[in-house]
Amino acid sequence: MGIFDKLTNTFNFNGSKNSEFIDVLNKLINEQSEISQYFYSVTMGHLLTYKNTVSKWENTKKVEFISYLFQVASETDKYKYSSNDHNNKRNLMSLHLIQALLRTKMDLTDEEIDTLKKEISAYKKIESFESVSNWMFTGFVKQVEHNYLGKKLPGSAKAMLEEILNTAKLSNSFGYKEKIKLDERIKSFLFASENPENKISPSLFLGKDQFSGFANEIIESQVERERYLWYQLTALSGKSTGSKPTEKFLNESQTIVKELGVEKFHEITNIWFQYLINLKEVNKIQTYTYGGREHEVQVIEYLDNLNTEAIKGFIWISSLFYDQKKILTLGKLAERFFRKIPNKGQAAPALGNACLYTLYAVNHLDGVTQLSKLKLLVNQVTTVSLIEKYLNESANQIGMTTDEIEDLSVEDFNLKDYQLTYQIEDFTYQFELIGIGKSTVRWFKNDGSEQKTIPQLIKTKHPEKLKSFKEEQKYIEQTSSIQKERLDRMLRSTRKFSISYFSEKYCNHGLLSFVIKNVIFNFTNENESKLAIFVNRQWIDLNYNKIEINRYNIVSIWHPVNSSADEVKEWRQFLMDSQLQQPIKQAYREIYLLTEAEMNTRTYSNRMASHILKQHQYVSLAKNRNWKAKLMGAWDGGDQDTAELYLPDFKLKVQFWVNALDAETQYNETGIWNYVTTDQIRFINSENNEVIELIDVPRIAFSEAMRDVDLFVGVASVGNDPTWSDSGGLKTHRDYWHSYSFGDLSEIAKNRKEILRNLIPKLKIAQVSTIEDKFLIVKGKLRTYKIHIGSTNILMEPNNQYLCIVPDRSLKDATHNVFLPFEGDNGLSVIISKAFLLANDDQISDKTITSQIIC
């Protein structure tokens, strides 16, 4: 006897209706089989029998069909994971049909609702209630809501809803989030049915985390009228799915906020957002069941996923009601959400993306300012792409380029001569920007004398004002650092300004005029071209002659690759003689020209190939320099990557090939390889995706790309790690460590050598220090030391014995009082620190060092 004969006998499905249901089910199975051999995902709209027949049945007949399908599903349940294709398809198709029908709005009688309840209850005896899919519960709830909204709820239906509520799901189990949301939906419906005079049920943040307790307490503390409005907003926000808000969501939330009061909305949400900005991750023990046994695992949690959608909704609502404070807060909030959590990734990327949307949607320059800032602070490739998309759309809306709108969005903070002055009580507060990311604050009395500390009167009477001063100081410092990075990235572009635009947006700007201090620009007109540097608010040339820039039409930042070697040397000497420190590495920027070997290989460069890099450090550096790079791991396809840099001004993509160093045990607990090896660099035409010959690559594009990769190697190479060889490293690759540690100098190291030639004669160690080939030689009291100018590693004479010294980052930088023509070369600081230490080797007390020197 076949399975359907058994069903007919067992459940008394006799007559024409039974035959019709069997025939319909078979037709649907055949139609789906023509589309796909798999039944795990079925789209009913693609099946003609469902569209033309089933969907047009009377609701009573649909319920009878659902009953029939439940019996089929129950009988074939044991085949759902079987290779028995015939019964497996019937089981899956029956469940898909039940799901589709329960999603529709059916006007049902009490008896028909009871039938659905009984069928689901019967099915749970075969498929344990805890593992029954949420869609089945949701479908039943949907029918109850549709049929009993504003009506008396039958006892059997209410009993079923309460039974669903009492069905728990583990917090890490599949469908947990949906189950919790369904529970809240049921509670709201039951509340409304039992309290017809009050249709607003309490709705709070659902997650089991620190934020829920904090935010819910604030909601519950509001006066009754406002509390119920917050319930409405929380319930509405809890439905915030997708990447952007719907017009319906924005309209409904706008109505509620207006009733609540915009100021109240700002007050509470600013408190919540500030809490989230300061919120720390916590370690939690999570329990899960696998193979019939319970297991525990430690996880790092920032927010419970259940709160993500509700918080997202409140962020979106902020796009309708914003002020400068809210925009600044959203910028900080996005920065917090995109902050990385070890072994997990960004803390809350969906919420960060919501902040990006809102900053764009406010359609205000302050929003663009925050997007521009985040573009330089965030490293995740997809996030940066989204930011660039919003910036491009903002620029297009007002007919500007992205660069122009970013220029326009930079706040000048009303700085006068890089200072801010406020009068408060009998004191004058004076802020002064003294460097990129550096400032001073001073207080003066009425008589003009300086107050050494913050006046006690100000601390007591004006704490909020004092707080705002500190926030403004921090924001100006951060903005100057961000704009410095923008200026540095300008060196990999072809951007040109009209003289009027440059004067208005840069020279006369309160903040940007500080950022371009000591930076060299190229001024041109029809007859001549002139390089000049911005010093003491005026432009001068190499001979200190004042330059009237209004004589010129076009301005561009100077790149040394476009000048002769002699001209570059003159500017470098000018900086040293004038003691002028550039905010970016410009005159001393490394220059990479095409080599004969690269002319021979034609389409690729091996100049940076065959190095071993620490993968996490390399990927972090690459992302900081705007490359698209990803971590590789011990999984299928995880042994190679092609990092890419897009240079839109040149219509180029630069590719840097890297491969995993597949060595036994050389991966971390998440399967990420510890080391990678470097390979070719290629240049691709971004318009046709064709490889172009290196000789055809513009000089700036080639030099900047090679400089970036040299930076990756120069910083992330294992050859820079003084402990790598002795602490294990990779035994089969120790030859690489030694060849890199004491090998030929890279362009970065050659630059460092040139600076040391100028610098050493001015230092206290000048009498015992000389530069020979690749080394800074230091004659100590006990031995003579050779510090490699590239890797900073050390050999000791007379036998070239290796000396391992790990820099102590807690100590004061030895270059603190030493003039350097640019900032940011940590290797140079390490070399000078080691030189000062070894010059007085008889005074070293650290036994880990002295035991190597005296042996």
mmCIF file with all atom_site columns, N, CA and C in Angstrom, residues 92 104 122 124 152 159 206 219 278 305 311 363 406 417 448 474 490 499 593 635 641 684 756 810 848:
data_model
loop_
_atom_site.group_PDB
_atom_site.id
_atom_site.type_symbol
_atom_site.label_atom_id
_atom_site.label_alt_id
_atom_site.label_comp_id
_atom_site.label_asym_id
_atom_site.label_entity_id
_atom_site.label_seq_id
_atom_site.pdbx_PDB_ins_code
_atom_site.Cartn_x
_atom_site.Cartn_y
_atom_site.Cartn_z
_atom_site.occupancy
_atom_site.B_iso_or_equiv
_atom_site.pdbx_formal_charge
_atom_site.auth_seq_id
_atom_site.auth_comp_id
_atom_site.auth_asym_id
_atom_site.auth_atom_id
_atom_site.pdbx_PDB_model_num
ATOM 1  N N  . LEU A 1 92  ? 8.555   18.781 1.524   1.00 0.00 ? 92  LEU A N  1
ATOM 2  C CA . LEU A 1 92  ? 8.971   20.183 1.406   1.00 0.00 ? 92  LEU A CA 1
ATOM 3  C C  . LEU A 1 92  ? 7.904   21.024 0.719   1.00 0.00 ? 92  LEU A C  1
ATOM 4  N N  . THR A 1 104 ? -1.277  34.693 3.595   1.00 0.00 ? 104 THR A N  1
ATOM 5  C CA . THR A 1 104 ? -2.372  35.451 2.980   1.00 0.00 ? 104 THR A CA 1
ATOM 6  C C  . THR A 1 104 ? -3.393  35.860 4.035   1.00 0.00 ? 104 THR A C  1
ATOM 7  N N  . ALA A 1 122 ? -0.889  19.360 16.483  1.00 0.00 ? 122 ALA A N  1
ATOM 8  C CA . ALA A 1 122 ? -0.651  17.958 16.126  1.00 0.00 ? 122 ALA A CA 1
ATOM 9  C C  . ALA A 1 122 ? 0.729   17.791 15.491  1.00 0.00 ? 122 ALA A C  1
ATOM 10 N N  . LYS A 1 124 ? 3.312   19.519 16.056  1.00 0.00 ? 124 LYS A N  1
ATOM 11 C CA . LYS A 1 124 ? 4.386   19.710 17.043  1.00 0.00 ? 124 LYS A CA 1
ATOM 12 C C  . LYS A 1 124 ? 4.745   18.393 17.725  1.00 0.00 ? 124 LYS A C  1
ATOM 13 N N  . LYS A 1 152 ? -13.578 39.971 20.348  1.00 0.00 ? 152 LYS A N  1
ATOM 14 C CA . LYS A 1 152 ? -13.294 39.065 21.435  1.00 0.00 ? 152 LYS A CA 1
ATOM 15 C C  . LYS A 1 152 ? -12.502 37.869 20.904  1.00 0.00 ? 152 LYS A C  1
ATOM 16 N N  . ALA A 1 159 ? -5.263  30.424 23.929  1.00 0.00 ? 159 ALA A N  1
ATOM 17 C CA . ALA A 1 159 ? -4.433  29.371 24.508  1.00 0.00 ? 159 ALA A CA 1
ATOM 18 C C  . ALA A 1 159 ? -3.237  29.055 23.605  1.00 0.00 ? 159 ALA A C  1
ATOM 19 N N  . LEU A 1 206 ? 14.325  45.113 23.380  1.00 0.00 ? 206 LEU A N  1
ATOM 20 C CA . LEU A 1 206 ? 14.167  43.699 23.714  1.00 0.00 ? 206 LEU A CA 1
ATOM 21 C C  . LEU A 1 206 ? 15.465  42.989 24.065  1.00 0.00 ? 206 LEU A C  1
ATOM 22 N N  . ILE A 1 219 ? 12.781  55.349 29.453  1.00 0.00 ? 219 ILE A N  1
ATOM 23 C CA . ILE A 1 219 ? 11.419  55.363 28.888  1.00 0.00 ? 219 ILE A CA 1
ATOM 24 C C  . ILE A 1 219 ? 10.376  55.255 30.001  1.00 0.00 ? 219 ILE A C  1
ATOM 25 N N  . ASN A 1 278 ? 30.065  55.568 24.469  1.00 0.00 ? 278 ASN A N  1
ATOM 26 C CA . ASN A 1 278 ? 30.954  55.222 25.583  1.00 0.00 ? 278 ASN A CA 1
ATOM 27 C C  . ASN A 1 278 ? 30.873  53.755 26.000  1.00 0.00 ? 278 ASN A C  1
ATOM 28 N N  . ASN A 1 305 ? 21.847  41.603 19.216  1.00 0.00 ? 305 ASN A N  1
ATOM 29 C CA . ASN A 1 305 ? 21.295  41.817 17.869  1.00 0.00 ? 305 ASN A CA 1
ATOM 30 C C  . ASN A 1 305 ? 19.829  42.234 17.881  1.00 0.00 ? 305 ASN A C  1
ATOM 31 N N  . ILE A 1 311 ? 17.393  50.519 17.440  1.00 0.00 ? 311 ILE A N  1
ATOM 32 C CA . ILE A 1 311 ? 18.357  51.636 17.471  1.00 0.00 ? 311 ILE A CA 1
ATOM 33 C C  . ILE A 1 311 ? 18.489  52.243 16.080  1.00 0.00 ? 311 ILE A C  1
ATOM 34 N N  . ASN A 1 363 ? 21.105  66.322 4.375   1.00 0.00 ? 363 ASN A N  1
ATOM 35 C CA . ASN A 1 363 ? 21.312  67.289 3.291   1.00 0.00 ? 363 ASN A CA 1
ATOM 36 C C  . ASN A 1 363 ? 21.880  68.601 3.816   1.00 0.00 ? 363 ASN A C  1
ATOM 37 N N  . GLU A 1 406 ? 33.844  68.467 -0.221  1.00 0.00 ? 406 GLU A N  1
ATOM 38 C CA . GLU A 1 406 ? 34.617  68.204 0.994   1.00 0.00 ? 406 GLU A CA 1
ATOM 39 C C  . GLU A 1 406 ? 35.351  69.473 1.443   1.00 0.00 ? 406 GLU A C  1
ATOM 40 N N  . ASP A 1 417 ? 44.044  83.882 13.221  1.00 0.00 ? 417 ASP A N  1
ATOM 41 C CA . ASP A 1 417 ? 45.460  83.597 13.479  1.00 0.00 ? 417 ASP A CA 1
ATOM 42 C C  . ASP A 1 417 ? 45.604  82.301 14.257  1.00 0.00 ? 417 ASP A C  1
ATOM 43 N N  . GLY A 1 448 ? 45.532  90.983 32.339  1.00 0.00 ? 448 GLY A N  1
ATOM 44 C CA . GLY A 1 448 ? 46.396  90.477 31.271  1.00 0.00 ? 448 GLY A CA 1
ATOM 45 C C  . GLY A 1 448 ? 47.387  89.432 31.725  1.00 0.00 ? 448 GLY A C  1
ATOM 46 N N  . LYS A 1 474 ? 39.192  69.308 21.189  1.00 0.00 ? 474 LYS A N  1
ATOM 47 C CA . LYS A 1 474 ? 39.421  67.959 20.656  1.00 0.00 ? 474 LYS A CA 1
ATOM 48 C C  . LYS A 1 474 ? 38.960  67.868 19.208  1.00 0.00 ? 474 LYS A C  1
ATOM 49 N N  . MET A 1 490 ? 46.120  64.118 -1.752  1.00 0.00 ? 490 MET A N  1
ATOM 50 C CA . MET A 1 490 ? 46.107  64.974 -2.930  1.00 0.00 ? 490 MET A CA 1
ATOM 51 C C  . MET A 1 490 ? 47.350  64.723 -3.785  1.00 0.00 ? 490 MET A C  1
ATOM 52 N N  . ILE A 1 499 ? 43.107  80.171 -8.970  1.00 0.00 ? 499 ILE A N  1
ATOM 53 C CA . ILE A 1 499 ? 43.746  80.938 -7.894  1.00 0.00 ? 499 ILE A CA 1
ATOM 54 C C  . ILE A 1 499 ? 42.709  81.537 -6.945  1.00 0.00 ? 499 ILE A C  1
ATOM 55 N N  . LEU A 1 593 ? 61.145  55.640 -9.630  1.00 0.00 ? 593 LEU A N  1
ATOM 56 C CA . LEU A 1 593 ? 61.194  55.731 -11.082 1.00 0.00 ? 593 LEU A CA 1
ATOM 57 C C  . LEU A 1 593 ? 61.330  54.340 -11.675 1.00 0.00 ? 593 LEU A C  1
ATOM 58 N N  . TRP A 1 635 ? 41.262  28.284 4.519   1.00 0.00 ? 635 TRP A N  1
ATOM 59 C CA . TRP A 1 635 ? 39.998  27.787 3.971   1.00 0.00 ? 635 TRP A CA 1
ATOM 60 C C  . TRP A 1 635 ? 40.120  27.765 2.451   1.00 0.00 ? 635 TRP A C  1
ATOM 61 N N  . ASP A 1 641 ? 45.461  36.669 -2.518  1.00 0.00 ? 641 ASP A N  1
ATOM 62 C CA . ASP A 1 641 ? 44.623  37.866 -2.608  1.00 0.00 ? 641 ASP A CA 1
ATOM 63 C C  . ASP A 1 641 ? 45.298  38.859 -3.541  1.00 0.00 ? 641 ASP A C  1
ATOM 64 N N  . ILE A 1 684 ? 46.232  48.501 -14.054 1.00 0.00 ? 684 ILE A N  1
ATOM 65 C CA . ILE A 1 684 ? 45.105  48.123 -14.917 1.00 0.00 ? 684 ILE A CA 1
ATOM 66 C C  . ILE A 1 684 ? 44.337  49.378 -15.333 1.00 0.00 ? 684 ILE A C  1
ATOM 67 N N  . LEU A 1 756 ? 69.650  61.504 8.215   1.00 0.00 ? 756 LEU A N  1
ATOM 68 C CA . LEU A 1 756 ? 70.640  61.247 9.270   1.00 0.00 ? 756 LEU A CA 1
ATOM 69 C C  . LEU A 1 756 ? 71.956  61.962 8.974   1.00 0.00 ? 756 LEU A C  1
ATOM 70 N N  . SER A 1 810 ? 57.058  52.941 25.954  1.00 0.00 ? 810 SER A N  1
ATOM 71 C CA . SER A 1 810 ? 56.636  53.786 27.075  1.00 0.00 ? 810 SER A CA 1
ATOM 72 C C  . SER A 1 810 ? 57.629  54.907 27.356  1.00 0.00 ? 810 SER A C  1
ATOM 73 N N  . THR A 1 848 ? 68.806  42.123 29.893  1.00 0.00 ? 848 THR A N  1
ATOM 74 C CA . THR A 1 848 ? 68.555  41.440 28.617  1.00 0.00 ? 848 THR A CA 1
ATOM 75 C C  . THR A 1 848 ? 69.450  42.002 27.509  1.00 0.00 ? 848 THR A C  1
#
